[in-house]
Structure formats: structure tokens, C-alpha cells
XYZ file of C-alpha atoms in Angstrom:
466
model
C 0.516 0.094 -0.148
C 2.676 2.011 0.642
C 4.477 1.560 -2.588
C 0.798 2.516 -4.042
C 1.004 5.498 -2.686
C 4.799 6.521 -3.723
C 3.602 5.915 -6.884
C 0.569 7.985 -7.164
C 2.580 10.342 -5.806
C 4.897 10.927 -8.222
C 1.714 10.051 -10.582
C 0.515 13.644 -9.560
C 3.992 15.706 -8.843
C 4.714 14.521 -12.817
C 0.828 16.330 -13.769
C 1.989 19.004 -11.948
C 5.289 18.760 -13.847
C 4.096 18.427 -16.997
C 1.216 21.622 -16.127
C 2.838 23.759 -14.993
C 4.988 23.228 -18.288
C 1.905 24.060 -20.689
C 1.440 26.973 -18.203
C 4.660 28.084 -19.169
C 4.676 27.267 -22.814
C 1.661 29.855 -23.074
C 2.958 32.741 -21.575
C 5.430 32.779 -23.619
C 3.055 32.278 -26.871
C 0.481 35.103 -25.964
C 4.227 36.825 -25.490
C 5.211 35.868 -28.709
C 1.707 37.331 -30.341
C 1.853 39.835 -28.536
C 4.967 41.043 -29.600
C 4.879 39.783 -33.231
C 1.534 41.979 -33.662
C 3.510 44.909 -31.857
C 6.419 45.171 -34.896
C 4.024 45.051 -37.354
C 1.639 47.416 -36.767
C 3.864 50.387 -35.677
C 4.705 50.959 -38.916
C 1.735 52.072 -39.510
C 2.767 55.640 -37.643
C 6.078 56.614 -38.180
C 6.340 54.791 -41.970
C 4.646 55.968 -44.534
C 6.324 60.169 -44.297
C 9.593 57.546 -43.593
C 8.468 56.400 -47.158
C 7.870 60.042 -48.466
C 11.288 61.339 -46.639
C 13.352 58.722 -49.673
C 11.003 59.491 -52.972
C 8.286 57.162 -52.665
C 4.470 57.509 -53.521
C 1.452 56.665 -51.375
C 0.973 53.347 -54.295
C 4.538 52.705 -53.889
C 3.890 52.865 -49.699
C 0.292 50.547 -50.191
C 2.330 47.794 -52.165
C 4.282 47.756 -49.239
C 2.015 47.433 -47.110
C 0.304 45.138 -48.882
C 2.969 41.935 -49.390
C 3.749 41.668 -46.587
C -0.289 40.268 -46.175
C 0.198 38.501 -49.706
C 3.069 36.258 -48.352
C 1.845 35.489 -45.409
C -1.340 34.277 -46.568
C 0.064 32.299 -49.414
C 2.780 30.621 -46.171
C 0.195 29.597 -43.867
C -0.758 27.152 -45.998
C 2.387 24.310 -45.213
C 2.852 25.388 -41.842
C 1.542 22.889 -40.556
C 3.187 20.347 -42.062
C 6.193 21.360 -40.154
C 4.670 22.511 -36.420
C 3.704 18.451 -37.245
C 7.001 17.175 -37.497
C 9.644 19.177 -35.537
C 6.462 20.508 -33.184
C 4.631 24.306 -32.835
C 7.496 25.017 -29.657
C 11.020 24.634 -31.763
C 8.007 26.446 -34.742
C 7.338 29.529 -32.954
C 10.713 30.112 -30.845
C 11.919 29.739 -35.179
C 9.840 32.364 -35.982
C 11.110 34.530 -33.245
C 14.533 34.415 -33.756
C 13.486 35.210 -37.252
C 11.427 38.210 -36.538
C 14.310 39.706 -34.384
C 16.874 39.137 -36.538
C 14.198 41.372 -39.923
C 13.937 43.612 -37.070
C 17.139 44.357 -36.792
C 17.346 44.397 -40.886
C 13.835 46.751 -41.456
C 16.059 48.959 -39.043
C 19.165 49.684 -40.721
C 17.184 50.664 -43.869
C 17.074 54.128 -42.359
C 20.360 54.811 -43.962
C 18.961 53.417 -47.237
C 18.019 57.544 -48.973
C 17.487 56.549 -52.784
C 14.513 55.894 -53.242
C 14.706 52.752 -55.669
C 16.940 50.427 -52.727
C 15.118 51.275 -50.593
C 12.336 50.278 -51.935
C 13.241 46.953 -52.576
C 15.648 46.208 -49.915
C 11.922 47.270 -47.659
C 9.933 45.371 -49.698
C 12.555 41.904 -49.495
C 12.343 42.858 -45.879
C 8.791 42.527 -46.294
C 7.588 39.443 -47.958
C 10.045 37.652 -45.504
C 8.221 39.004 -42.414
C 4.986 37.214 -43.571
C 6.106 34.122 -44.534
C 7.721 34.248 -40.594
C 4.356 35.838 -39.496
C 2.348 32.767 -41.011
C 4.590 30.446 -38.567
C 4.310 32.566 -35.549
C 0.563 32.950 -36.780
C 0.072 29.585 -36.746
C 2.334 27.671 -34.514
C 0.787 29.389 -31.086
C -3.026 28.552 -32.602
C -0.843 24.941 -31.936
C 0.639 25.606 -28.791
C -2.450 26.670 -26.833
C -5.063 24.348 -28.315
C -2.196 21.192 -27.052
C -1.593 22.909 -23.500
C -4.887 23.074 -21.632
C -7.039 20.656 -21.114
C -10.291 19.997 -23.587
C -12.654 22.608 -22.048
C -10.563 24.848 -21.706
C -9.426 25.320 -25.741
C -11.512 27.819 -27.072
C -10.932 30.377 -23.446
C -7.441 29.912 -24.314
C -7.924 30.502 -28.194
C -8.755 34.002 -26.611
C -5.668 34.793 -25.029
C -3.738 34.830 -27.933
C -6.846 36.670 -29.040
C -5.978 39.596 -26.612
C -3.106 39.035 -26.636
C -2.633 39.774 -30.451
C -5.256 42.813 -29.881
C -2.819 43.807 -26.899
C 0.331 43.896 -29.758
C -1.830 46.067 -32.568
C -3.013 48.844 -29.612
C 0.501 49.174 -28.773
C 2.564 48.957 -31.217
C 1.614 52.537 -33.047
C 1.316 54.763 -30.226
C 4.867 52.970 -29.153
C 6.035 52.955 -33.241
C 5.305 56.574 -33.698
C 7.065 57.633 -30.220
C 10.277 56.187 -30.390
C 10.387 58.072 -33.742
C 9.513 61.083 -32.953
C 12.280 60.469 -29.703
C 15.007 59.199 -31.087
C 14.891 58.599 -34.891
C 13.736 55.608 -37.748
C 16.078 53.181 -35.987
C 14.957 52.599 -32.435
C 10.730 51.724 -32.639
C 12.688 47.830 -34.664
C 15.454 48.281 -32.789
C 13.055 48.203 -29.890
C 10.760 44.779 -31.556
C 13.863 43.289 -32.318
C 15.751 43.198 -28.995
C 12.277 42.043 -27.190
C 11.151 38.612 -30.316
C 15.134 38.208 -29.703
C 14.567 37.860 -25.993
C 11.020 35.449 -26.123
C 13.123 33.609 -29.148
C 15.577 32.179 -26.297
C 13.882 32.332 -23.775
C 11.472 29.237 -25.878
C 14.493 27.769 -26.318
C 15.855 27.320 -23.281
C 12.705 27.717 -20.796
C 12.342 24.108 -19.983
C 9.328 23.029 -22.127
C 8.250 20.421 -24.321
C 9.731 20.917 -28.002
C 7.069 17.974 -28.747
C 4.304 21.235 -28.681
C 2.366 20.689 -31.589
C -0.909 21.459 -33.702
C -3.988 19.971 -33.299
C -3.510 18.260 -36.771
C -5.189 14.852 -35.444
C -8.899 16.271 -35.410
C -8.459 18.295 -38.478
C -12.011 18.700 -40.735
C -11.855 16.021 -43.248
C -10.451 17.006 -46.269
C -13.347 18.251 -48.023
C -15.056 20.023 -45.541
C -13.934 22.668 -46.738
C -14.416 22.105 -50.897
C -18.835 21.349 -49.326
C -18.433 24.762 -46.981
C -17.240 27.020 -50.330
C -20.210 25.540 -52.517
C -22.752 27.393 -50.619
C -23.411 30.622 -51.192
C -24.262 31.835 -48.110
C -19.793 31.055 -47.295
C -19.120 33.354 -50.021
C -20.719 36.214 -48.910
C -20.822 36.109 -45.589
C -16.603 35.578 -46.628
C -16.951 38.471 -49.159
C -18.385 40.931 -45.807
C -15.485 40.027 -44.172
C -12.869 40.253 -47.000
C -14.915 44.210 -47.569
C -13.884 44.614 -43.329
C -9.953 43.433 -43.369
C -9.823 46.466 -46.627
C -11.812 49.104 -44.611
C -9.625 48.192 -41.933
C -6.099 48.212 -42.931
C -7.340 50.925 -46.017
C -5.314 53.886 -44.580
C -1.820 52.509 -42.804
C 0.309 53.732 -46.217
C -1.572 57.151 -46.096
C -3.267 58.395 -42.880
C -0.504 59.315 -41.072
C 0.161 61.505 -44.027
C -3.082 63.280 -43.700
C -3.055 63.436 -40.199
C 0.390 65.501 -39.990
C -0.850 68.427 -42.415
C -2.791 71.310 -41.479
C -5.165 71.648 -39.879
C -4.073 68.553 -37.702
C -0.791 68.873 -37.534
C -0.372 66.054 -34.784
C 2.644 64.215 -33.600
C 3.459 60.574 -34.766
C 2.686 59.769 -31.533
C -1.425 61.794 -31.587
C -1.217 58.827 -34.445
C -0.893 56.516 -33.346
C -3.566 57.462 -30.307
C -5.697 57.697 -33.428
C -5.063 54.569 -34.562
C -6.310 52.928 -30.928
C -9.237 53.951 -30.877
C -10.658 52.189 -34.021
C -8.477 49.007 -32.194
C -9.752 49.308 -29.293
C -13.572 50.153 -30.586
C -13.291 46.764 -32.837
C -12.218 45.211 -29.598
C -14.383 45.740 -27.067
C -17.830 45.577 -29.836
C -16.414 42.470 -31.050
C -16.226 41.661 -27.310
C -19.660 42.861 -26.645
C -21.668 42.146 -28.686
C -23.761 39.316 -28.869
C -27.019 41.001 -26.970
C -26.899 43.140 -29.111
C -26.997 40.733 -32.120
C -29.680 38.496 -30.678
C -32.215 41.602 -30.514
C -31.600 41.675 -33.990
C -30.783 39.093 -35.691
C -27.263 37.950 -37.406
C -28.953 39.947 -41.252
C -29.431 42.998 -39.612
C -26.055 43.484 -37.702
C -23.517 42.260 -41.001
C -25.775 44.859 -41.962
C -25.567 47.476 -39.977
C -21.772 46.125 -39.746
C -20.512 46.887 -42.667
C -23.242 50.598 -43.151
C -21.079 51.637 -40.392
C -18.129 51.153 -41.525
C -18.850 52.515 -45.321
C -20.294 56.166 -43.023
C -16.980 56.319 -41.562
C -15.424 56.857 -44.913
C -17.786 59.354 -45.727
C -17.374 61.428 -43.241
C -13.187 60.327 -42.384
C -11.745 63.239 -44.159
C -14.851 64.769 -45.562
C -13.358 67.267 -49.041
C -13.443 70.366 -49.061
C -16.319 70.415 -52.884
C -18.831 71.831 -53.881
C -21.167 69.810 -56.633
C -20.839 66.529 -57.676
C -21.692 62.586 -55.445
C -19.007 63.559 -53.385
C -19.637 67.093 -51.392
C -22.400 65.309 -49.998
C -20.981 65.363 -47.009
C -18.619 68.739 -47.709
C -20.939 70.191 -45.253
C -18.435 67.868 -41.763
C -15.284 69.578 -43.410
C -13.768 70.932 -39.902
C -11.556 74.330 -40.946
C -10.765 74.129 -36.650
C -7.987 71.973 -35.526
C -9.799 69.860 -32.311
C -13.355 70.263 -34.374
C -11.442 68.260 -37.286
C -9.959 66.096 -34.966
C -12.860 65.133 -33.445
C -14.542 65.045 -36.354
C -11.228 61.610 -37.538
C -11.006 59.843 -34.540
C -15.251 59.667 -34.354
C -14.676 58.582 -38.015
C -12.117 56.060 -37.254
C -14.015 55.076 -33.559
C -17.178 54.663 -36.229
C -14.696 51.622 -38.196
C -13.403 50.161 -34.985
C -17.645 49.756 -34.071
C -18.487 48.609 -37.525
C -15.667 45.758 -37.723
C -16.823 44.604 -34.231
C -20.419 43.792 -35.241
C -19.309 41.856 -37.962
C -18.382 39.436 -36.554
C -20.464 38.182 -34.158
C -23.215 37.289 -36.912
C -20.980 36.337 -39.444
C -19.356 33.846 -37.150
C -23.156 32.573 -36.395
C -23.832 32.243 -40.506
C -20.475 30.407 -41.182
C -21.139 27.208 -38.445
C -25.019 27.706 -38.976
C -24.695 27.197 -41.964
C -22.288 23.840 -41.463
C -24.432 22.867 -38.870
C -27.234 23.164 -42.256
C -25.633 21.005 -44.051
C -25.013 18.359 -41.866
C -21.603 19.305 -40.690
C -21.128 19.598 -36.772
C -18.917 22.361 -34.946
C -16.672 20.112 -33.490
C -16.463 18.952 -38.134
C -16.630 22.159 -39.486
C -14.571 24.698 -37.023
C -11.066 23.899 -38.714
C -12.260 24.891 -42.134
C -14.115 28.227 -40.977
C -11.285 29.219 -39.120
C -8.669 28.695 -42.118
C -11.315 30.228 -44.113
C -12.473 33.778 -42.571
C -8.477 33.711 -41.760
C -8.325 33.662 -45.760
C -10.462 36.423 -46.160
C -9.150 38.474 -43.759
C -5.246 38.168 -44.771
C -7.128 38.706 -48.514
C -8.388 42.804 -47.370
C -5.483 42.987 -46.017
C -3.702 42.633 -48.874
C -6.210 44.543 -50.812
C -6.256 47.687 -48.047
C -3.213 49.471 -48.224
C -2.399 49.134 -52.138
C -6.237 50.686 -52.846
C -5.507 53.348 -50.852
C -2.200 54.089 -52.177
C -3.329 53.714 -55.940
C -6.198 56.067 -55.746
C -4.710 58.572 -52.836
C -2.068 58.796 -55.659
C -4.842 59.841 -58.221
C -7.489 61.836 -56.620
C -6.119 62.411 -51.940
C -6.938 60.781 -49.784
C -9.811 62.791 -48.424
C -11.338 62.083 -51.970
C -10.454 58.136 -52.059
C -12.006 57.461 -48.872
C -15.579 59.240 -49.737
C -15.044 57.314 -53.029
C -13.878 53.570 -51.344
C -16.762 54.395 -48.578
C -19.595 54.703 -51.409
C -17.913 51.564 -52.330
C -18.806 49.787 -49.020
C -22.363 51.199 -48.875
C -22.957 49.616 -52.493
C -21.800 46.382 -51.422
C -24.327 46.752 -48.596
C -26.908 45.943 -50.577
C -26.542 43.131 -52.693
C -25.337 41.302 -49.386
C -28.650 42.396 -47.192
C -30.117 41.389 -50.877
C -28.699 37.998 -51.488
C -29.220 36.669 -47.398
C -32.235 37.456 -47.340
C -33.241 35.606 -50.969
C -31.406 32.786 -49.289
C -33.728 32.916 -46.066
C -36.971 32.850 -47.640
C -35.842 30.810 -50.265
C -35.177 28.265 -47.776
C -38.234 29.085 -46.235
C -40.703 27.952 -49.399
C -37.981 24.936 -49.902
C -38.670 23.177 -46.264
C -42.095 24.116 -46.909
C -42.964 22.321 -49.702
C -40.553 19.365 -49.107
C -43.231 18.995 -44.985
C -45.894 18.978 -47.916
C -44.893 16.488 -49.194
C -43.927 14.671 -46.946
C -47.713 15.485 -45.554
C -48.619 13.979 -48.628
C -46.936 10.452 -49.155
C -47.892 9.941 -45.577
C -51.306 10.292 -46.003
C -52.314 7.097 -48.198
C -50.580 5.231 -45.731
C -52.342 6.993 -43.038
C -56.279 6.582 -44.391
C -54.626 1.829 -45.754
C -53.931 1.792 -41.588
C -57.698 3.419 -40.913
C -59.868 1.561 -42.733
C -57.340 -1.483 -41.016
C -58.555 -0.932 -38.135
């Protein structure tokens, strides 16, 4: 009996140690997510000005922002193979070290003052950043799901989401402050140092290096094909792509616009403007469930898209008279604080609209999976992948489109035109969703009537027999 108690004690001690190491894995993973997103988001508050000083146009700057998302999207499909073969922790540690090296490399681009060498050097480094970011993001999701009991997986995923939001919120503010105080290289040096420390900690801390993605529970290969063929999936993924495009649209152009009169904002203050949008997005996405239940998924989704379109029409209204772009010209402000307040309101509405879209979109996608016989456990992995693809695609389209339009017609007019485009997209999204719902109800009613007609003679025969 004494020996069995010793064995039991050893088993409990081993379980305690295992959980401690898994908790450590979660902490380091969340810190890595925060540092990674901070590294990528700090650019928006100062880089457009640095690029213009080196002779780059808004379109060229937009390409530098967009290329990151393109390579991230292209890489994410290959990452699960690496995490399964080498373990999620090893992949995450390597990604952190590579990100540190790339951030250090970008810090040195401040010494390049000719436009062409600067553009191609920065473009190459941004492509590599997109590749490494895909490894970091996918590995982080796999680590946290393998580091907690099954009933805590949803909670662990939320921790990663919160960590990433923290990095996105702090990035523009820290980047703007470091750039204003210490110069071009300072933000990248800070992020490189942070990622280097986290990479080394991930390697040398006592963590189970075999932690990997939950690949043995992935959905069947044909699940994604079944889902993507559904019209409702196409509509919702289009709405999510529009959402991501709207969120990232102003990244390469807002800072330059708000450095001019009447705004005259510093890099740190521009970073604070981004915080307004990100915080509103996070808060609404987290707490919008009661409103969605009250309004319904269709109305909530449409309202979210419409709000984002409205936000862009009032974000920077041009001072023009006549023509379709003058519809909101009466909102144009000449005084500094009035103009700042109007833009801040627009940024807040962009965040509110984007946050309001996420809940209904997820409900539609999961509900459609269940409608065709795929439970949440089977379809969730495919749905998460498609949502990520939609957001990454929008993240590439937004900066490129913004740079292209701003190059030709200016920031204010480009925002109004983009706002009109989003508002126009609200109509077909709403019409298609309602049409699908009406068609489905009629089909179900017809199926019920046919079933009743089929059973009626059988029931009559039973009654005659009795």
C-alpha cells in the first residue's frame, strides 16, 4: 500500500510539472503574439512619412504594407506540416528569432536614402516578415490548444486573441513615440530586442518541444470544399474581406494626411488615433452578442458593413461643392480640434462596424455548416481557416487600394469614394442573404407538404384496416 501511495504521489507530481510547463508555454506564446503584432503594427504611425522622405509615392508605400499580407496568406497553408514534424514550440522559437533578425535588418534601412534601393530592400524584408508571421501565428494557435484540457481550448484561444489585440493597440503608439524621440531605427531595434529575448526564452525554458498543432483532429479534406460551395459562405466571406479591407485601408496614407493642417498631429498622436479604432473593434466584437440576438444576424451584419462605409464618408470630407463627393462636404472642418474630433469619430465608427460584423458572420458560417450536416467540431477548423484567408486578403487589398487612389485623387476624395463603395456593397449582401433565407423557407415548407402528402394515403389505409 505504501508503494502504491508513492507511485500515486509521483504521478500527481508529474502531472503538476506537466501542467506547469504547459502554463509556461501559454505565457510565452501569448507574449510572442503580443511582440509579433506590435512589431508589425508600429509602422502605421511613422513609416508613411519616412517613405515619402525617400521619394516613395503613396501607391509604393501601399505595396510595402500589402505585400506582407500576401506572403502571409501564401505561407500559412504549409505551416501545419512544419509544426507537426518539428513541434510547435520549435517553430515558434525559430519564428521569434527570425522576426528579431528581420526587424534588425529593417532598422538598417534608415541609412538608405535613395528611393529605388530603399523600396526593393524594404519590400524583400516585408516579404520575409509575412512568411515568418504565418509560422508564428499558426504555431501559436496549435501550442495553446495542446497546452490546456479540451474544455479550456476556447478560453486559451481567447488569450491568444487578447494578446494579439494588445500588440496591435500598443504598436502604433510605441512606434510613433520611439520614432519621434530616437529616430527611424529605434522602433525596430526595440521590437528586435524583445523578440530575441522571447525566442531565447522559448528555446531554453523547460517546455515540451513536441507541442504541435492539433493535426490529428483536423476536419476532413472535403469539408472546406463542401462549405465554400454554399452561397451563404461566399457572401459572408466577401463581407469579411470588405471588413478587413476597410480596417487596413488607411494604413499607408492616414499618417501623412494628419500631419498636415488643420490636424498637425505628431507620430504619437496618430498612433493614438489607431488605438481608438482598435479598442472600439475589440470591445464591440467581445460584447456585441446581446445586440446581435436582439437585431438578428442579417440586420447586425448589414449594419456593421454600412457603419464602416458611413465612417469613411465622414473620416476626411473634402472641401468641395457640387458632384457626388460633396454629399458630406458640409462636415468639413477648418479648426484643428473640430477636424481631429471628426476623424476620431470616423475611426471609432470603423472599429464599431468591424466589431459588429464578426459575431453574425461566425453565426452564419457555423449555422450553414450545421445545416448541411457538419457539426461545429467538424467544420470549425475549416471555417477558421477561411475567415483567416478573408481577413488576410482584405489586409492586402486595403493598403494597395488606398495608395493607388490617394496617388490619383488625394486622401479625402479616396476615402469618400471607398465609403460609397462599402455602402453599395451593403445592398447586394443584404439582398442575397434575405433571398437565400426566403428560398430555404419555401423549400422546407414544400418538403414538409410533400412528406405529408406521401404519408396521408398510408394513414388512411391504416385506419381502414383498423
